[in-house]
Structures are given as structure tokens and as C-alpha cells.
Short mmCIF file of C-alpha atoms in Angstrom, two decimals:
data_model
loop_
_atom_site.label_atom_id
_atom_site.label_comp_id
_atom_site.label_asym_id
_atom_site.label_seq_id
_atom_site.Cartn_x
_atom_site.Cartn_y
_atom_site.Cartn_z
CA MET A 43 -36.24 17.42 -17.67
CA ASN A 44 -37.62 19.49 -14.77
CA CYS A 45 -35.89 22.49 -13.24
CA VAL A 46 -34.38 21.71 -9.86
CA LYS A 47 -35.05 25.23 -8.61
CA CYS A 48 -38.65 25.89 -9.69
CA GLY A 49 -39.84 22.45 -10.88
CA LYS A 50 -41.08 23.61 -14.29
CA GLU A 51 -40.46 21.59 -17.46
CA ILE A 52 -37.32 22.60 -19.37
CA PRO A 53 -37.17 21.89 -23.12
CA GLU A 54 -34.30 19.65 -24.27
CA GLY A 55 -31.19 21.53 -25.33
CA THR A 56 -32.05 24.58 -23.21
CA LYS A 57 -29.28 25.75 -20.92
CA ILE A 58 -31.35 28.18 -18.84
CA CYS A 59 -34.77 27.62 -17.28
CA PRO A 60 -37.30 29.93 -19.00
CA GLU A 61 -39.25 30.39 -15.73
CA CYS A 62 -36.63 31.13 -13.06
CA ALA A 63 -33.48 31.65 -15.18
CA ALA A 64 -31.55 28.97 -13.27
CA GLY A 65 -28.54 27.96 -15.29
CA LEU A 66 -27.57 24.48 -16.35
CA PHE A 67 -25.14 24.24 -13.43
CA ALA A 68 -28.15 24.38 -11.09
CA GLN A 69 -29.85 21.56 -13.00
CA LYS A 70 -27.17 18.93 -12.46
CA LYS A 71 -27.47 16.94 -9.28
CA ALA A 72 -24.42 15.67 -7.43
CA PRO A 73 -23.94 11.93 -7.82
CA GLU A 74 -25.28 9.91 -4.93
CA ILE A 75 -22.57 8.41 -2.75
CA PRO A 76 -23.63 5.27 -0.93
CA PRO A 77 -23.06 5.25 2.83
CA VAL A 78 -20.28 3.10 4.24
CA SER A 79 -21.78 -0.18 5.43
CA THR A 80 -21.41 -1.57 8.93
CA GLY A 81 -19.31 -4.44 7.62
CA ASP A 82 -16.96 -2.04 5.85
CA TRP A 83 -16.56 0.00 9.05
CA PHE A 84 -15.89 -3.23 10.96
CA VAL A 85 -13.06 -4.17 8.56
CA THR A 86 -11.77 -0.58 8.63
CA LEU A 87 -11.53 -0.53 12.42
CA LEU A 88 -10.03 -4.01 12.47
CA LEU A 89 -7.28 -2.95 10.04
CA THR A 90 -6.49 0.18 12.03
CA CYS A 91 -5.87 -1.99 15.12
CA ILE A 92 -2.87 -3.59 13.39
CA PRO A 93 -0.03 -1.15 14.23
CA LEU A 94 1.90 -0.56 10.98
CA VAL A 95 -0.85 -1.72 8.61
CA GLY A 96 -3.40 0.59 10.24
CA PHE A 97 -1.10 3.60 9.94
CA ILE A 98 -0.44 2.91 6.25
CA MET A 99 -4.13 2.31 5.54
CA LEU A 100 -5.05 5.63 7.16
CA PHE A 101 -2.79 7.36 4.63
CA VAL A 102 -4.28 5.33 1.77
CA TRP A 103 -7.84 6.18 2.80
CA ALA A 104 -7.04 9.83 3.58
CA PHE A 105 -5.09 10.69 0.44
CA GLY A 106 -5.96 7.95 -2.07
CA GLY A 107 -8.61 8.62 -4.66
CA GLY A 108 -10.91 5.63 -4.21
CA ALA A 109 -12.18 5.98 -0.64
CA ASN A 110 -15.71 6.97 0.29
CA PRO A 111 -15.77 10.66 1.36
CA SER A 112 -16.91 9.84 4.89
CA LYS A 113 -14.11 7.28 5.29
CA ARG A 114 -11.62 9.76 3.80
CA ASN A 115 -12.65 12.44 6.28
CA TRP A 116 -12.51 9.97 9.17
CA ALA A 117 -9.00 8.86 8.16
CA ARG A 118 -7.82 12.47 7.92
CA ALA A 119 -9.28 13.27 11.35
CA SER A 120 -7.61 10.17 12.81
CA LEU A 121 -4.24 11.24 11.40
CA ILE A 122 -4.69 14.72 12.86
CA TRP A 123 -5.48 13.22 16.29
CA MET A 124 -2.37 11.05 16.00
CA LEU A 125 -0.28 14.11 15.23
CA ILE A 126 -1.80 15.97 18.19
CA GLY A 127 -0.92 13.02 20.42
CA ILE A 128 2.63 12.60 19.11
CA VAL A 129 3.71 16.21 19.72
CA PRO A 130 3.21 16.17 23.54
CA LEU A 131 4.72 12.68 23.68
CA ALA A 132 7.84 13.91 21.86
CA ILE A 133 8.13 16.89 24.21
CA LEU A 134 7.80 14.58 27.21
CA GLY A 135 10.49 12.30 25.77
CA VAL A 136 12.89 15.21 25.32
CA VAL A 137 12.28 16.38 28.90
CA VAL A 138 12.80 12.89 30.35
CA PHE A 139 15.92 12.32 28.26
CA ALA A 140 17.35 15.69 29.25
CA GLY A 141 16.59 14.95 32.90
CA ALA A 142 18.23 11.54 32.69
CA ALA A 143 21.27 12.95 30.90
CA GLY A 144 21.65 15.67 33.53
CA MET A 145 21.72 13.24 36.45
CA ARG A 146 25.11 12.77 38.04
CA THR A 147 26.25 9.69 39.86
CA PHE A 148 28.59 10.05 42.82
#
């Protein structure tokens, strides 16, 4: 096996590179995660267009364990944008309701 840091050959069973002293943690590469395909994004966007199903699927992709990291991050960002949109809408609803309740008819 070659050292990831310096490229020199490391003998089997060695935990530290004899040349640069990089530890074993530096020798392990992160597993490759395949990119999300265009077809998968198409199905993802199609599912999110269905009102209740899309909302549930965003939670599944955001907090479930099996989603691709890029899809997980996208789902979390979408949920944050939904929350940002719901707060002003709720405030507007309270103002309109209070205005309607305060109207008097003569």
C-alpha cells in the first residue's frame, strides 16, 4: 500500500508511514459516493410536487439513513425554506384574522 500523504510504499501491518509519519487514519480514503443520476432527480422532483407525499418524502430523505448525501442536504435545505416561508404566512394569517375579528357591522 502507498502512503496517501507522501506516496512512498508502506509495509503491510505498519500503522505509521516511515517516511512522513502519517498515521493510519491518513491512509484510509473515504468511500466514493456515486452522484445522484438525472433520472433519480427527476423522480425526486416529481414526488415533491405531490403535496402530502412530497412533504413526507422530504423528511424521509432529510432524516432517514439511506439517502445520498447530496439528496439529504437538498431535502434539509428545502425543509428550511418551507419553514422560512410558513412563518411570515402564519403572521399574515394572524393579522388578517385579527383585523377581520375587529371589524364591526352597523
